[in-house]
PDB file of C-alpha atoms in Angstrom:
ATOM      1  CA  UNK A   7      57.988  92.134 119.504  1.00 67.00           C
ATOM      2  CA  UNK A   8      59.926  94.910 120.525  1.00 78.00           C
ATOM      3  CA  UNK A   9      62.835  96.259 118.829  1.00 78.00           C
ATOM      4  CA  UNK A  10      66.508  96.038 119.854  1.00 82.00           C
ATOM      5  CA  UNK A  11      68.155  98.996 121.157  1.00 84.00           C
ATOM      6  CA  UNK A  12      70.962  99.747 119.052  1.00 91.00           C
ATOM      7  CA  UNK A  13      74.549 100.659 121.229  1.00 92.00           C
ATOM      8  CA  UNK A  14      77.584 101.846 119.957  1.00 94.00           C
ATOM      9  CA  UNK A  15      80.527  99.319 119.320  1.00 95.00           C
ATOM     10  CA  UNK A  16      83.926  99.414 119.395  1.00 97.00           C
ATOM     11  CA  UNK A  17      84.222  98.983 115.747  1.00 97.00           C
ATOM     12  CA  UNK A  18      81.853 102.036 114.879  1.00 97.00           C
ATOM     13  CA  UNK A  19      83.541 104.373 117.555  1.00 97.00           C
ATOM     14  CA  UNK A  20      87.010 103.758 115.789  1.00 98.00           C
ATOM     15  CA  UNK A  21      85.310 104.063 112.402  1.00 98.00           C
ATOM     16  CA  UNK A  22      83.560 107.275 113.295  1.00 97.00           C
ATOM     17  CA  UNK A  23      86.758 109.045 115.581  1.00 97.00           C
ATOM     18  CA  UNK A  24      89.354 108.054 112.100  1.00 97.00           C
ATOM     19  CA  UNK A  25      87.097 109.719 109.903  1.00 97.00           C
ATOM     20  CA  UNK A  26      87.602 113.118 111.568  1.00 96.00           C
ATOM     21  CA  UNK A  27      91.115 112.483 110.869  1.00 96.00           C
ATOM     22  CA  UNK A  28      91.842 111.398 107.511  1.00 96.00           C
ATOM     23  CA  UNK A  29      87.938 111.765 106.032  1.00 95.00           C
ATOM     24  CA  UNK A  30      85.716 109.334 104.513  1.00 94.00           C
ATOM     25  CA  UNK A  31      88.192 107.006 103.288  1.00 94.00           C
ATOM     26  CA  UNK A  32      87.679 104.401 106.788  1.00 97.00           C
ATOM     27  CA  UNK A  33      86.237 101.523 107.118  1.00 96.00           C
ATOM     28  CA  UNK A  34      86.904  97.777 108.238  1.00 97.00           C
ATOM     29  CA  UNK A  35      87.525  96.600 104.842  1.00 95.00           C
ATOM     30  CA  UNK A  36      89.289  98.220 101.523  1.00 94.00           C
ATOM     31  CA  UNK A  37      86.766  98.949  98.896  1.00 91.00           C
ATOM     32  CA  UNK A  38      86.672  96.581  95.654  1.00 88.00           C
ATOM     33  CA  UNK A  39      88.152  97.804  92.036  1.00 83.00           C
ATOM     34  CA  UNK A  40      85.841  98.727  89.968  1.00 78.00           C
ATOM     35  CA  UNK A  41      84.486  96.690  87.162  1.00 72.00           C
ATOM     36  CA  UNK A  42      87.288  98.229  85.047  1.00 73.00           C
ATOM     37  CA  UNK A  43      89.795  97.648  87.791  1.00 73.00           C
ATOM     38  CA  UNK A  44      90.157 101.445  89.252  1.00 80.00           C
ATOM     39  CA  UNK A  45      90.461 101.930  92.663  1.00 87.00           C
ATOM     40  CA  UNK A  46      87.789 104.972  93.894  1.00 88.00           C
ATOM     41  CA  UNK A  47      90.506 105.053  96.821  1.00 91.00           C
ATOM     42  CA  UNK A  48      93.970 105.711  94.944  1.00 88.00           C
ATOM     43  CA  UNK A  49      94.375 109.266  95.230  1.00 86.00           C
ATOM     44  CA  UNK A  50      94.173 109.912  98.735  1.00 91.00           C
ATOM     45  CA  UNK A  51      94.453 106.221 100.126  1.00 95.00           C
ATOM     46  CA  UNK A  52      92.565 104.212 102.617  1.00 96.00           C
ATOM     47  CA  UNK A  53      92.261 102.952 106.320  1.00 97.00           C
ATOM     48  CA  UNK A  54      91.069  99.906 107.701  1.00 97.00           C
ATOM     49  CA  UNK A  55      90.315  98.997 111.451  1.00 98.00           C
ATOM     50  CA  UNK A  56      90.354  95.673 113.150  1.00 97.00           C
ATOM     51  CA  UNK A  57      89.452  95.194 116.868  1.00 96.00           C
ATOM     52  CA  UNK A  58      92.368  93.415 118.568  1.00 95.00           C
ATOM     53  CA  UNK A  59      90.784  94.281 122.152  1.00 94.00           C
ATOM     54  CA  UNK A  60      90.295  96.095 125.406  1.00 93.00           C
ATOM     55  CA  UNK A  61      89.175  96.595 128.249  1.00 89.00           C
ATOM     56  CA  UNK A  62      85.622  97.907 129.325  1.00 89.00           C
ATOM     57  CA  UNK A  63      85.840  99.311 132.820  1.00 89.00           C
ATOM     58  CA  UNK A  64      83.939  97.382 135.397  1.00 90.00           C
ATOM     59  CA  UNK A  65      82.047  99.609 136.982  1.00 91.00           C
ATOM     60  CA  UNK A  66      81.255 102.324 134.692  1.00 90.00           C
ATOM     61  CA  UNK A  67      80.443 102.364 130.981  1.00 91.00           C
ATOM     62  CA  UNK A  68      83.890 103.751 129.943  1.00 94.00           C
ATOM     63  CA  UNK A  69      85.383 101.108 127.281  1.00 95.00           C
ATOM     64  CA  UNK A  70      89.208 101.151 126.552  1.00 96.00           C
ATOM     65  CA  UNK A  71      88.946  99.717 123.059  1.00 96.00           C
ATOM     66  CA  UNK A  72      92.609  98.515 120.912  1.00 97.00           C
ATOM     67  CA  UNK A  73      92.120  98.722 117.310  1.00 97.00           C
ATOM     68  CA  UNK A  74      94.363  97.852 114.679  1.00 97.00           C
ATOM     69  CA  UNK A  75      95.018 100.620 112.333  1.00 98.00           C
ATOM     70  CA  UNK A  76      96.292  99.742 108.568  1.00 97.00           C
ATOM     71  CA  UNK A  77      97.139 102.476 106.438  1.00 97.00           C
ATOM     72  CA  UNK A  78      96.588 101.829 102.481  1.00 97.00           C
ATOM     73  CA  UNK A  79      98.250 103.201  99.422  1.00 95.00           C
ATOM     74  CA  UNK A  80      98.185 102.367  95.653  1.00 93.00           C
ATOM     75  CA  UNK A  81      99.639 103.493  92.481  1.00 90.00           C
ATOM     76  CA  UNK A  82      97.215 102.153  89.464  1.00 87.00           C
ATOM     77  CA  UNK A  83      99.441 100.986  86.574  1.00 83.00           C
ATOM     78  CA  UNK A  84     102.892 100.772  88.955  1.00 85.00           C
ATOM     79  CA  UNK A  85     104.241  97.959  90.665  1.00 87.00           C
ATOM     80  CA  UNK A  86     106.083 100.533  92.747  1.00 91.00           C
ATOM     81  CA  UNK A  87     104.189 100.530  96.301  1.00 93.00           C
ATOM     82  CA  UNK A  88     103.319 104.771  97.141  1.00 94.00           C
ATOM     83  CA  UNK A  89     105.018 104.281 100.711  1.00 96.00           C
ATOM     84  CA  UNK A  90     105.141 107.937 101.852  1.00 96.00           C
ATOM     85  CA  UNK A  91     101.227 108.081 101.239  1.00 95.00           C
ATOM     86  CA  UNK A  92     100.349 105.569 103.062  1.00 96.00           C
ATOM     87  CA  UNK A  93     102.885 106.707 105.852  1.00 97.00           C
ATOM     88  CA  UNK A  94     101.063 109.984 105.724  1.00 97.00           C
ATOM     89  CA  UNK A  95      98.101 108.622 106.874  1.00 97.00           C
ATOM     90  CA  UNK A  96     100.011 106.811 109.767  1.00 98.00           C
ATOM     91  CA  UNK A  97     101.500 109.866 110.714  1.00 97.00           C
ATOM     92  CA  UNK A  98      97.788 111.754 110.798  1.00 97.00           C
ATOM     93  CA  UNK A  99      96.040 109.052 113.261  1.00 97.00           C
ATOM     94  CA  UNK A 100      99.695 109.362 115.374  1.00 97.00           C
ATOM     95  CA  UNK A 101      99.261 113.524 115.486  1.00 96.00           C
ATOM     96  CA  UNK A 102      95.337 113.225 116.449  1.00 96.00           C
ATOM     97  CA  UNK A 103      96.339 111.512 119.249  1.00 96.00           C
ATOM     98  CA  UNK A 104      98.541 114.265 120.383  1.00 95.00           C
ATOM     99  CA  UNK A 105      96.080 117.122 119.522  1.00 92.00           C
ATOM    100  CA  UNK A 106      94.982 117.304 123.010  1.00 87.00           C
ATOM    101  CA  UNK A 107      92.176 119.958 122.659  1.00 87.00           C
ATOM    102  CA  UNK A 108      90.419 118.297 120.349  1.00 86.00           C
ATOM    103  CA  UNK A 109      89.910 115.084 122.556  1.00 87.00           C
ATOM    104  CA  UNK A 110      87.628 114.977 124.525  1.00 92.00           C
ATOM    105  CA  UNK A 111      85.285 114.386 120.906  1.00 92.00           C
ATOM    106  CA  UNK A 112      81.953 113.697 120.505  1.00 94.00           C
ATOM    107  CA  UNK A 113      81.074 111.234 117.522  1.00 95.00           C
ATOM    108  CA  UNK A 114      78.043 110.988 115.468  1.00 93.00           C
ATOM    109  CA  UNK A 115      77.555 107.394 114.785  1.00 95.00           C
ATOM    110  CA  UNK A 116      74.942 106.081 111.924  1.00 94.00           C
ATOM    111  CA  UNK A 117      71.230 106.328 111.936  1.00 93.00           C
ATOM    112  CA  UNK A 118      69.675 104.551 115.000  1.00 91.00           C
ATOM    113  CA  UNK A 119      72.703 104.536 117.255  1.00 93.00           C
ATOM    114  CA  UNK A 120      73.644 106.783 119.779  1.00 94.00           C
ATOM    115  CA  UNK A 121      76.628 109.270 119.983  1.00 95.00           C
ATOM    116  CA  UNK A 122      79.618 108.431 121.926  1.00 96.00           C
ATOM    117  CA  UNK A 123      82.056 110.247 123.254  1.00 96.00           C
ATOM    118  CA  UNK A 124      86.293 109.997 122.863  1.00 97.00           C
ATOM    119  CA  UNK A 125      87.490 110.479 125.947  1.00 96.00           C
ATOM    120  CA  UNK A 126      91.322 109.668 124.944  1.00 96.00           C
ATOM    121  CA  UNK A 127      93.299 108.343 122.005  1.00 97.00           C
ATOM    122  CA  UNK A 128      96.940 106.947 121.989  1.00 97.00           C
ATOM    123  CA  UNK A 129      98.745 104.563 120.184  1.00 96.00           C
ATOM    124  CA  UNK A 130     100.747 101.582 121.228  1.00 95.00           C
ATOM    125  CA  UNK A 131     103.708 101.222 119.156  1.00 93.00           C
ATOM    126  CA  UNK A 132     105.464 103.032 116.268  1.00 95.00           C
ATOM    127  CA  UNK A 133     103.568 102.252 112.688  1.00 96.00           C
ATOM    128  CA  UNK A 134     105.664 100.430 110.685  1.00 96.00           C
ATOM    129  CA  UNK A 135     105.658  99.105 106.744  1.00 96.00           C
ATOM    130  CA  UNK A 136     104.576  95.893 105.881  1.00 95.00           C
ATOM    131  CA  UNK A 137     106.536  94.859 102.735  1.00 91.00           C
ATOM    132  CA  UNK A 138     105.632  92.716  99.927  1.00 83.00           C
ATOM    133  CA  UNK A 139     102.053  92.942  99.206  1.00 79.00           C
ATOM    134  CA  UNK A 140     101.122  90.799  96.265  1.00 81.00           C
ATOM    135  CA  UNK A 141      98.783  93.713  94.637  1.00 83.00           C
ATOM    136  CA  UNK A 142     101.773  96.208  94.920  1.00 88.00           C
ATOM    137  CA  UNK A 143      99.696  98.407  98.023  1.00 93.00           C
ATOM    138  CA  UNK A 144     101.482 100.314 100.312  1.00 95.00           C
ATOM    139  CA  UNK A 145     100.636  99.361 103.615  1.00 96.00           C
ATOM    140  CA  UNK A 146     101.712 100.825 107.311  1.00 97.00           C
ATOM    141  CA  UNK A 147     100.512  99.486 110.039  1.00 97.00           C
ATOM    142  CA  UNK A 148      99.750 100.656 113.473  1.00 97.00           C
ATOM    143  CA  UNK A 149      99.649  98.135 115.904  1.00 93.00           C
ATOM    144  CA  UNK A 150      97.746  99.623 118.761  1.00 95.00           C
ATOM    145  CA  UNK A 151      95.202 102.563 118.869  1.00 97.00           C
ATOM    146  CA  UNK A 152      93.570 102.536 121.972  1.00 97.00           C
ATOM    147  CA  UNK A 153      90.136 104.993 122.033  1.00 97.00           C
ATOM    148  CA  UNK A 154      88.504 105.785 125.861  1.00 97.00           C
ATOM    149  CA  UNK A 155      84.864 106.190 125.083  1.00 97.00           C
ATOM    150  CA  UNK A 156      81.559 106.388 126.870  1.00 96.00           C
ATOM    151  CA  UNK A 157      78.073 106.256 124.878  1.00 93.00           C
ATOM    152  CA  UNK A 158      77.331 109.898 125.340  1.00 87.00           C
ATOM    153  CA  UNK A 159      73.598 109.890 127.120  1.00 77.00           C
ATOM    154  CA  UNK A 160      70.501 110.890 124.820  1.00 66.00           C
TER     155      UNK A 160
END
């Protein structure tokens, strides 16, 4: 039995390329309280992605992938959402995209997969808030971020 090659996604490409804007606080889903009910991610907040689509080219392997951003805040013991932190981190995914000599990027994606390469980043739309979260989070979201990328060659 042989084993499968493993290829970048769309998912780990965004994951990767928002890390090397806002740090290790990325992934598709916002981490659990702790068993005491702290949240490891309250000082400095959180992002989450979601693949809403795209458009691989059709004749080369350069992918145009839309991701939704959301942009996560919290205030332990407050019911008063932390809106300019989360709108901070908005604002940080919305100036990468500008920062024009640091794209093109290559991205080091986990163990077994290969690197790929950002080729462009924009957004589609202003960030906006999304009001009345049940658990008191601030949360912006961005409803477009659209990566070019190309598995870099090994």
């Amino acid at each position: 039995m042989t084993t499968p090659v493993l290829r970048a996604t769309p998912e780990l490409v965004a994951i990767a390329w928002l890390k090397t804007v806002v740090g290790d606080r990325v992934s598709t889903t916002l981490p659990k309280p702790g068993t005491d009910g702290s949240l490891s991610w309250a000082g400095g907040g959180f992002v989450t992605v979601t693949i809403v689509g795209g458009t691989p080219n059709l004749y080369t392997p350069l992918r145009e992938s839309a991701i939704g951003v959301d942009c996560w805040a919290a205030n332990p013991g407050s019911q008063k959402p932390p809106w300019n932190k989360a709108a901070v981190l908005a604002e940080a995914v919305q100036a990468a995209c500008y920062n024009h000599p640091a794209i093109p990027q290559a991205l080091t994606l986990p163990d077994g997969y290969p690197q790929a390469r950002v080729m462009s980043a924009y957004t589609t739309g202003e960030h906006r808030r999304i009001p009345d979260d049940p658990s008191s989070y601030a949360r912006y979201s961005i409803p477009g971020l659209v990566l070019a990328w190309t598995e870099a060659p090994a």
